[in-house]
mmCIF file of C-alpha atoms and ligand atoms in Angstrom:
data_model
loop_
_atom_site.group_PDB
_atom_site.id
_atom_site.type_symbol
_atom_site.label_atom_id
_atom_site.label_comp_id
_atom_site.label_asym_id
_atom_site.label_seq_id
_atom_site.Cartn_x
_atom_site.Cartn_y
_atom_site.Cartn_z
ATOM 1 C CA MET A 1 119.133 139.024 132.305
ATOM 2 C CA PHE A 2 120.684 140.561 129.212
ATOM 3 C CA THR A 3 119.156 143.367 127.257
ATOM 4 C CA SER A 4 117.485 142.158 123.964
ATOM 5 C CA ILE A 5 119.540 142.449 120.818
ATOM 6 C CA ALA A 6 116.196 142.149 118.923
ATOM 7 C CA GLY A 7 116.345 144.578 115.908
ATOM 8 C CA ARG A 8 119.976 145.047 115.835
ATOM 9 C CA SER A 9 121.870 144.801 112.533
ATOM 10 C CA VAL A 10 124.382 142.124 112.058
ATOM 11 C CA VAL A 11 126.730 140.871 109.411
ATOM 12 C CA VAL A 12 128.234 137.395 109.532
ATOM 13 C CA THR A 13 131.026 136.851 107.049
ATOM 14 C CA GLY A 14 131.374 133.241 106.062
ATOM 15 C CA GLY A 15 127.817 132.684 107.277
ATOM 16 C CA THR A 16 126.789 130.204 104.670
ATOM 17 C CA ARG A 17 127.866 126.992 106.607
ATOM 18 C CA GLY A 18 129.645 125.915 109.732
ATOM 19 C CA ILE A 19 130.212 128.146 112.548
ATOM 20 C CA GLY A 20 129.128 131.345 110.680
ATOM 21 C CA LYS A 21 125.737 129.754 109.878
ATOM 22 C CA GLY A 22 125.494 128.877 113.579
ATOM 23 C CA ILE A 23 126.248 132.418 114.641
ATOM 24 C CA ALA A 24 123.731 133.737 112.106
ATOM 25 C CA ALA A 25 121.136 131.313 113.406
ATOM 26 C CA VAL A 26 121.627 132.362 116.938
ATOM 27 C CA PHE A 27 121.411 136.083 116.174
ATOM 28 C CA ALA A 28 118.470 135.664 114.020
ATOM 29 C CA GLY A 29 116.725 133.547 116.629
ATOM 30 C CA ALA A 30 117.247 136.367 119.181
ATOM 31 C CA GLY A 31 115.417 138.766 116.740
ATOM 32 C CA ALA A 32 118.400 140.387 115.189
ATOM 33 C CA ARG A 33 118.365 141.338 111.484
ATOM 34 C CA VAL A 34 121.078 139.404 109.906
ATOM 35 C CA LEU A 35 123.030 139.445 106.455
ATOM 36 C CA VAL A 36 125.184 136.433 105.748
ATOM 37 C CA THR A 37 128.032 136.345 103.311
ATOM 38 C CA GLY A 38 130.219 133.854 101.442
ATOM 39 C CA ARG A 39 131.581 133.484 97.946
ATOM 40 C CA ASP A 40 128.913 131.026 96.768
ATOM 41 C CA GLU A 41 125.734 132.952 96.044
ATOM 42 C CA GLY A 42 123.532 129.884 96.012
ATOM 43 C CA ALA A 43 124.740 128.587 99.278
ATOM 44 C CA ALA A 44 124.385 132.164 100.764
ATOM 45 C CA ARG A 45 120.766 132.340 99.570
ATOM 46 C CA THR A 46 119.906 128.812 101.094
ATOM 47 C CA ALA A 47 121.666 129.615 104.252
ATOM 48 C CA ALA A 48 119.874 132.879 104.565
ATOM 49 C CA ASP A 49 116.478 131.121 104.018
ATOM 50 C CA GLU A 50 117.394 128.350 106.602
ATOM 51 C CA VAL A 51 118.483 130.592 109.451
ATOM 52 C CA GLY A 52 115.797 133.254 108.868
ATOM 53 C CA ALA A 53 118.277 135.961 107.947
ATOM 54 C CA THR A 54 117.227 139.189 106.355
ATOM 55 C CA GLY A 55 119.471 138.739 103.315
ATOM 56 C CA TYR A 56 122.753 137.601 101.912
ATOM 57 C CA VAL A 57 125.531 138.883 99.867
ATOM 58 C CA ALA A 58 127.977 136.893 97.656
ATOM 59 C CA ALA A 59 131.468 138.432 98.656
ATOM 60 C CA ASP A 60 135.021 137.255 99.066
ATOM 61 C CA VAL A 61 136.570 138.816 102.172
ATOM 62 C CA SER A 62 140.080 138.805 100.606
ATOM 63 C CA ARG A 63 138.937 141.457 98.172
ATOM 64 C CA LYS A 64 138.476 145.174 99.425
ATOM 65 C CA ALA A 65 135.767 145.814 96.670
ATOM 66 C CA ASP A 66 133.726 142.802 97.871
ATOM 67 C CA CYS A 67 134.173 143.903 101.600
ATOM 68 C CA GLU A 68 132.870 147.341 100.516
ATOM 69 C CA LYS A 69 130.009 145.737 98.763
ATOM 70 C CA VAL A 70 128.861 144.001 102.025
ATOM 71 C CA ALA A 71 129.181 147.303 103.878
ATOM 72 C CA ALA A 72 126.860 148.899 101.252
ATOM 73 C CA ALA A 73 124.472 146.041 101.396
ATOM 74 C CA ALA A 74 124.301 146.383 105.285
ATOM 75 C CA ALA A 75 123.513 150.102 104.883
ATOM 76 C CA GLU A 76 120.774 149.449 102.262
ATOM 77 C CA ARG A 77 119.220 146.261 103.544
ATOM 78 C CA LEU A 78 119.769 146.663 107.261
ATOM 79 C CA GLY A 79 119.802 150.401 107.574
ATOM 80 C CA GLY A 80 123.223 150.191 109.305
ATOM 81 C CA LEU A 81 125.342 148.034 111.295
ATOM 82 C CA ASP A 82 125.762 147.219 114.970
ATOM 83 C CA VAL A 83 127.430 143.796 115.092
ATOM 84 C CA LEU A 84 130.133 142.661 112.625
ATOM 85 C CA CYS A 85 131.032 138.975 112.922
ATOM 86 C CA ALA A 86 134.195 138.559 111.027
ATOM 87 C CA ASN A 87 134.176 134.778 110.656
ATOM 88 C CA ALA A 88 135.200 133.738 107.265
ATOM 89 C CA GLY A 89 138.133 131.453 107.216
ATOM 90 C CA VAL A 90 139.897 128.571 105.474
ATOM 91 C CA PHE A 91 142.149 125.858 106.907
ATOM 92 C CA PRO A 92 143.936 123.909 104.293
ATOM 93 C CA SER A 93 146.710 121.675 105.631
ATOM 94 C CA ALA A 94 150.348 121.509 104.457
ATOM 95 C CA ARG A 95 153.557 120.661 106.460
ATOM 96 C CA LEU A 96 155.991 123.527 106.427
ATOM 97 C CA GLY A 97 158.421 121.796 103.923
ATOM 98 C CA ASP A 98 155.655 121.494 101.375
ATOM 99 C CA LEU A 99 153.912 124.731 102.009
ATOM 100 C CA ALA A 100 153.473 126.452 98.605
ATOM 101 C CA GLU A 101 153.639 130.316 98.413
ATOM 102 C CA ASP A 102 149.970 130.308 96.950
ATOM 103 C CA ASP A 103 148.860 128.426 100.116
ATOM 104 C CA ILE A 104 150.384 131.104 102.416
ATOM 105 C CA ASP A 105 148.994 133.841 100.381
ATOM 106 C CA ARG A 106 145.453 132.363 100.404
ATOM 107 C CA VAL A 107 145.269 131.661 104.061
ATOM 108 C CA LEU A 108 146.782 134.859 105.226
ATOM 109 C CA GLY A 109 144.770 136.639 102.544
ATOM 110 C CA VAL A 110 141.349 135.179 103.552
ATOM 111 C CA ASN A 111 141.872 134.831 107.434
ATOM 112 C CA LEU A 112 144.073 137.854 108.231
ATOM 113 C CA LYS A 113 143.735 140.360 105.421
ATOM 114 C CA GLY A 114 140.230 139.404 104.976
ATOM 115 C CA THR A 115 139.483 140.331 108.702
ATOM 116 C CA ILE A 116 141.203 143.643 108.400
ATOM 117 C CA LEU A 117 139.407 144.653 105.078
ATOM 118 C CA THR A 118 136.152 143.381 106.493
ATOM 119 C CA VAL A 119 136.443 145.513 109.630
ATOM 120 C CA GLN A 120 137.811 148.417 107.725
ATOM 121 C CA ALA A 121 135.014 148.620 105.147
ATOM 122 C CA CYS A 122 132.260 148.471 107.934
ATOM 123 C CA LEU A 123 133.932 151.051 110.282
ATOM 124 C CA PRO A 124 131.761 153.984 109.103
ATOM 125 C CA LEU A 125 128.644 152.055 109.916
ATOM 126 C CA LEU A 126 129.869 150.611 113.186
ATOM 127 C CA ARG A 127 130.802 154.115 114.215
ATOM 128 C CA ALA A 128 127.362 155.452 113.369
ATOM 129 C CA SER A 129 125.785 152.754 115.380
ATOM 130 C CA GLY A 130 127.158 154.214 118.684
ATOM 131 C CA HIS A 131 127.565 150.642 120.215
ATOM 132 C CA GLY A 132 129.450 148.927 117.474
ATOM 133 C CA ARG A 133 130.531 145.395 118.156
ATOM 134 C CA VAL A 134 133.258 143.471 116.318
ATOM 135 C CA ILE A 135 133.694 139.761 117.123
ATOM 136 C CA LEU A 136 136.389 137.875 115.291
ATOM 137 C CA THR A 137 136.461 134.076 114.957
ATOM 138 C CA SER A 138 140.048 133.314 115.617
ATOM 139 C CA SER A 139 141.011 129.675 116.898
ATOM 140 C CA ILE A 140 143.052 127.982 119.628
ATOM 141 C CA THR A 141 145.350 126.987 116.830
ATOM 142 C CA GLY A 142 148.031 129.787 116.714
ATOM 143 C CA PRO A 143 147.088 131.791 119.656
ATOM 144 C CA VAL A 144 147.217 128.952 122.252
ATOM 145 C CA THR A 145 148.269 125.662 120.478
ATOM 146 C CA GLY A 146 150.063 124.263 117.380
ATOM 147 C CA TYR A 147 149.215 121.564 115.066
ATOM 148 C CA PRO A 148 151.335 119.987 112.304
ATOM 149 C CA GLY A 149 150.177 121.300 108.806
ATOM 150 C CA TRP A 150 149.051 124.664 110.113
ATOM 151 C CA THR A 151 151.860 126.943 110.315
ATOM 152 C CA HIS A 152 150.275 129.368 108.179
ATOM 153 C CA TYR A 153 146.873 128.948 109.564
ATOM 154 C CA GLY A 154 148.217 129.438 113.186
ATOM 155 C CA ALA A 155 149.969 132.525 112.025
ATOM 156 C CA SER A 156 146.876 134.055 110.501
ATOM 157 C CA LYS A 157 144.859 133.210 113.655
ATOM 158 C CA ALA A 158 147.324 134.652 115.979
ATOM 159 C CA GLY A 159 147.783 137.656 113.600
ATOM 160 C CA GLN A 160 143.943 138.243 114.026
ATOM 161 C CA LEU A 161 144.580 138.851 117.770
ATOM 162 C CA GLY A 162 147.425 141.278 117.060
ATOM 163 C CA PHE A 163 145.061 143.247 114.729
ATOM 164 C CA MET A 164 142.292 142.924 117.511
ATOM 165 C CA ARG A 165 144.321 144.556 120.365
ATOM 166 C CA THR A 166 145.206 147.701 118.426
ATOM 167 C CA ALA A 167 141.913 148.067 116.772
ATOM 168 C CA ALA A 168 140.277 147.708 120.193
ATOM 169 C CA ILE A 169 142.410 150.750 121.392
ATOM 170 C CA GLU A 170 141.686 152.829 118.209
ATOM 171 C CA LEU A 171 138.062 152.306 118.270
ATOM 172 C CA ALA A 172 137.382 152.513 121.908
ATOM 173 C CA ARG A 173 136.309 156.221 121.786
ATOM 174 C CA ASP A 174 133.808 155.350 119.084
ATOM 175 C CA GLY A 175 132.233 152.927 121.539
ATOM 176 C CA ILE A 176 133.159 150.016 119.426
ATOM 177 C CA THR A 177 134.427 146.943 121.100
ATOM 178 C CA VAL A 178 136.562 144.425 119.267
ATOM 179 C CA ASN A 179 136.879 140.879 120.688
ATOM 180 C CA ALA A 180 137.585 137.385 119.464
ATOM 181 C CA VAL A 181 136.150 133.947 120.064
ATOM 182 C CA LEU A 182 138.777 131.039 119.955
ATOM 183 C CA PRO A 183 136.999 127.777 119.112
ATOM 184 C CA GLY A 184 138.472 124.525 119.761
ATOM 185 C CA ASN A 185 137.239 121.772 117.538
ATOM 186 C CA ILE A 186 133.782 122.499 116.300
ATOM 187 C CA MET A 187 131.762 120.066 114.234
ATOM 188 C CA THR A 188 131.373 121.942 110.809
ATOM 189 C CA GLU A 189 131.378 121.007 107.151
ATOM 190 C CA GLY A 190 134.872 122.350 106.945
ATOM 191 C CA LEU A 191 136.131 120.316 109.895
ATOM 192 C CA ALA A 192 134.421 117.082 108.725
ATOM 193 C CA GLY A 193 136.433 117.406 105.531
ATOM 194 C CA LEU A 194 139.536 116.845 107.589
ATOM 195 C CA GLY A 195 138.447 113.128 107.842
ATOM 196 C CA ASP A 196 137.510 110.698 110.540
ATOM 197 C CA ASP A 197 140.935 110.086 111.906
ATOM 198 C CA TYR A 198 141.281 113.883 112.780
ATOM 199 C CA VAL A 199 137.842 114.097 114.315
ATOM 200 C CA ASN A 200 138.332 110.899 116.370
ATOM 201 C CA GLY A 201 141.732 111.884 117.491
ATOM 202 C CA MET A 202 140.526 115.406 118.533
ATOM 203 C CA THR A 203 137.429 113.817 120.334
ATOM 204 C CA ALA A 204 139.841 111.762 122.422
ATOM 205 C CA ALA A 205 141.880 114.807 123.363
ATOM 206 C CA ILE A 206 139.009 116.742 124.593
ATOM 207 C CA PRO A 207 138.065 116.349 128.420
ATOM 208 C CA MET A 208 134.353 116.750 127.351
ATOM 209 C CA ARG A 209 134.802 113.993 124.871
ATOM 210 C CA ARG A 210 132.842 115.669 122.118
ATOM 211 C CA LEU A 211 133.445 118.346 119.536
ATOM 212 C CA GLY A 212 131.666 121.570 120.063
ATOM 213 C CA THR A 213 128.433 122.795 118.233
ATOM 214 C CA VAL A 214 128.245 125.759 115.975
ATOM 215 C CA GLU A 215 125.487 127.107 118.376
ATOM 216 C CA GLU A 216 127.849 127.056 121.314
ATOM 217 C CA ILE A 217 130.165 129.483 119.343
ATOM 218 C CA GLY A 218 127.113 131.478 118.228
ATOM 219 C CA HIS A 219 125.987 132.046 121.915
ATOM 220 C CA THR A 220 129.525 133.075 122.964
ATOM 221 C CA VAL A 221 129.529 135.517 120.193
ATOM 222 C CA LEU A 222 126.058 136.848 121.155
ATOM 223 C CA PHE A 223 127.131 137.477 124.585
ATOM 224 C CA LEU A 224 130.023 139.685 123.352
ATOM 225 C CA ALA A 225 127.499 141.605 121.363
ATOM 226 C CA THR A 226 125.163 142.424 124.188
ATOM 227 C CA ASP A 227 125.041 145.723 125.880
ATOM 228 C CA GLU A 228 126.123 144.091 129.068
ATOM 229 C CA ALA A 229 129.556 143.034 127.430
ATOM 230 C CA GLY A 230 130.009 146.722 126.426
ATOM 231 C CA TYR A 231 133.227 147.219 128.751
ATOM 232 C CA ILE A 232 134.992 144.133 127.401
ATOM 233 C CA THR A 233 137.349 144.973 124.569
ATOM 234 C CA GLY A 234 140.409 143.486 123.109
ATOM 235 C CA GLN A 235 139.763 140.215 124.820
ATOM 236 C CA THR A 236 139.403 136.517 123.850
ATOM 237 C CA ILE A 237 137.253 133.689 124.920
ATOM 238 C CA VAL A 238 138.345 130.120 124.459
ATOM 239 C CA VAL A 239 135.393 127.806 123.701
ATOM 240 C CA ASP A 240 137.062 124.221 123.478
ATOM 241 C CA GLY A 241 135.363 121.864 125.943
ATOM 242 C CA GLY A 242 138.656 121.972 127.882
ATOM 243 C CA GLN A 243 140.884 120.809 125.176
ATOM 244 C CA THR A 244 143.706 123.310 125.901
ATOM 245 C CA LEU A 245 143.845 122.248 129.500
ATOM 246 C CA PRO A 246 145.578 118.821 129.853
ATOM 247 C CA GLU A 247 149.221 118.668 130.617
ATOM 248 C CA SER A 248 149.604 115.169 129.006
ATOM 249 C CA PRO A 249 147.556 112.567 127.220
ATOM 250 C CA GLU A 250 147.246 110.801 130.688
ATOM 251 C CA ALA A 251 145.156 113.747 131.830
ATOM 252 C CA VAL A 252 142.468 112.748 129.417
ATOM 253 C CA SER A 253 142.841 109.089 129.441
HETATM 254 P P1 NAP B 1 133.470 125.993 107.069
HETATM 255 O O1 NAP B 1 132.573 125.094 107.422
HETATM 256 O O2 NAP B 1 134.421 125.707 105.920
HETATM 257 O O3 NAP B 1 132.858 127.445 106.542
HETATM 258 C C1 NAP B 1 133.618 128.523 106.004
HETATM 259 C C2 NAP B 1 132.624 129.561 105.704
HETATM 260 O O4 NAP B 1 133.494 130.776 105.329
HETATM 261 C C3 NAP B 1 131.688 129.336 104.550
HETATM 262 O O5 NAP B 1 130.646 130.081 104.720
HETATM 263 C C4 NAP B 1 132.619 129.744 103.283
HETATM 264 O O6 NAP B 1 131.730 130.120 102.218
HETATM 265 C C5 NAP B 1 133.157 131.092 103.816
HETATM 266 N N1 NAP B 1 134.484 131.472 103.167
HETATM 267 C C6 NAP B 1 135.540 130.767 102.950
HETATM 268 N N2 NAP B 1 136.388 131.493 102.307
HETATM 269 C C7 NAP B 1 135.834 132.733 102.053
HETATM 270 C C8 NAP B 1 136.329 134.007 101.554
HETATM 271 N N3 NAP B 1 137.369 134.055 100.852
HETATM 272 N N4 NAP B 1 135.331 135.013 101.584
HETATM 273 C C9 NAP B 1 134.127 134.947 102.204
HETATM 274 N N5 NAP B 1 133.847 133.792 102.674
HETATM 275 C C10 NAP B 1 134.594 132.697 102.639
HETATM 276 O O7 NAP B 1 134.509 126.479 108.207
HETATM 277 P P2 NAP B 1 134.170 126.598 109.858
HETATM 278 O O8 NAP B 1 134.737 125.273 110.419
HETATM 279 O O9 NAP B 1 132.736 126.968 109.991
HETATM 280 O O10 NAP B 1 135.160 127.735 110.295
HETATM 281 C C11 NAP B 1 134.752 129.178 110.315
HETATM 282 C C12 NAP B 1 135.793 129.945 111.038
HETATM 283 O O11 NAP B 1 136.011 129.290 112.355
HETATM 284 C C13 NAP B 1 137.097 130.098 110.366
HETATM 285 O O12 NAP B 1 137.562 131.281 110.567
HETATM 286 C C14 NAP B 1 137.945 128.961 110.996
HETATM 287 O O13 NAP B 1 139.287 129.451 111.018
HETATM 288 C C15 NAP B 1 137.350 129.105 112.448
HETATM 289 N N6 NAP B 1 137.578 128.031 113.253
HETATM 290 C C16 NAP B 1 136.954 126.836 113.045
HETATM 291 C C17 NAP B 1 137.084 125.755 113.880
HETATM 292 C C18 NAP B 1 136.349 124.411 113.776
HETATM 293 O O14 NAP B 1 136.655 123.562 114.563
HETATM 294 N N7 NAP B 1 135.630 124.216 112.793
HETATM 295 C C19 NAP B 1 138.043 125.863 114.934
HETATM 296 C C20 NAP B 1 138.703 127.003 115.200
HETATM 297 C C21 NAP B 1 138.330 128.088 114.334
HETATM 298 P P3 NAP B 1 132.251 130.168 100.773
HETATM 299 O O15 NAP B 1 133.237 128.844 100.683
HETATM 300 O O16 NAP B 1 131.091 130.028 99.848
HETATM 301 O O17 NAP B 1 132.994 131.264 100.584
#
């Protein structure tokens, strides 16, 4: 039995659709007060309504001023911050030979720099909480696997883990834990945008023969936010239906 997180204050970046919206729905369903963020204000408002969040903020995680705006909104609307879910991310595909400098800047800017700026802006509130939790949405791609077209993305997701390990040490004495969830292939709006061939190919490579759901990621994040997970820091949990296990295609045939 886990201690209830009802009443805890939670921010989910990129909470307007996909995995972030799933995380927000799980926390709101558990009685937490949730603020969702994304760049599109209309989508943020709609998502907040749909998941029963306390509020929303339009903000771009790659901009320091926007991250500070999110922290200020958490202070004002939630009265503080106990759990930060740094989830916002983008995954445009381009082979290394075609990768434009702008693509590299955008992916690293949102996924890696955005993670650092978000955590940094929320630090005073997380310290004040006394039991702050930071949960990053990383990926199997980069930390565990590779996939053609995602050199920049894989670097950004592996980079999040490098950030996590040192942040976990720096913040341990403040009672703040910093962990990461590594999703495999989760059915989201963003992933659907990669096309049927991608989705079908991935489904065939997953021992459970299905993509994951956003709620399955949300529940993993929820566990890392509990009091009972308070001694876990600087760690990763892979949630991939066994996708990273097979040694060869025959193993899943
Ligand atoms: P998604 O459906 O495309 O949703 C992405 C969310 O992030 C949206 O709310 C989007 O809202 C927001 N966002 C994008 N750029 C942003 C920015 N610069 N500032 C603030 N918010 C921003 O993507 P998803 O599939 O749910 O992926 C979410 C996270 O999970 C990402 O970090 C991704 O790398 C990771 N992940 C996903 C999978 C998967 O299978 N789906 C697997 C492994 C890891 P706006 O566009 O309105 O800003």
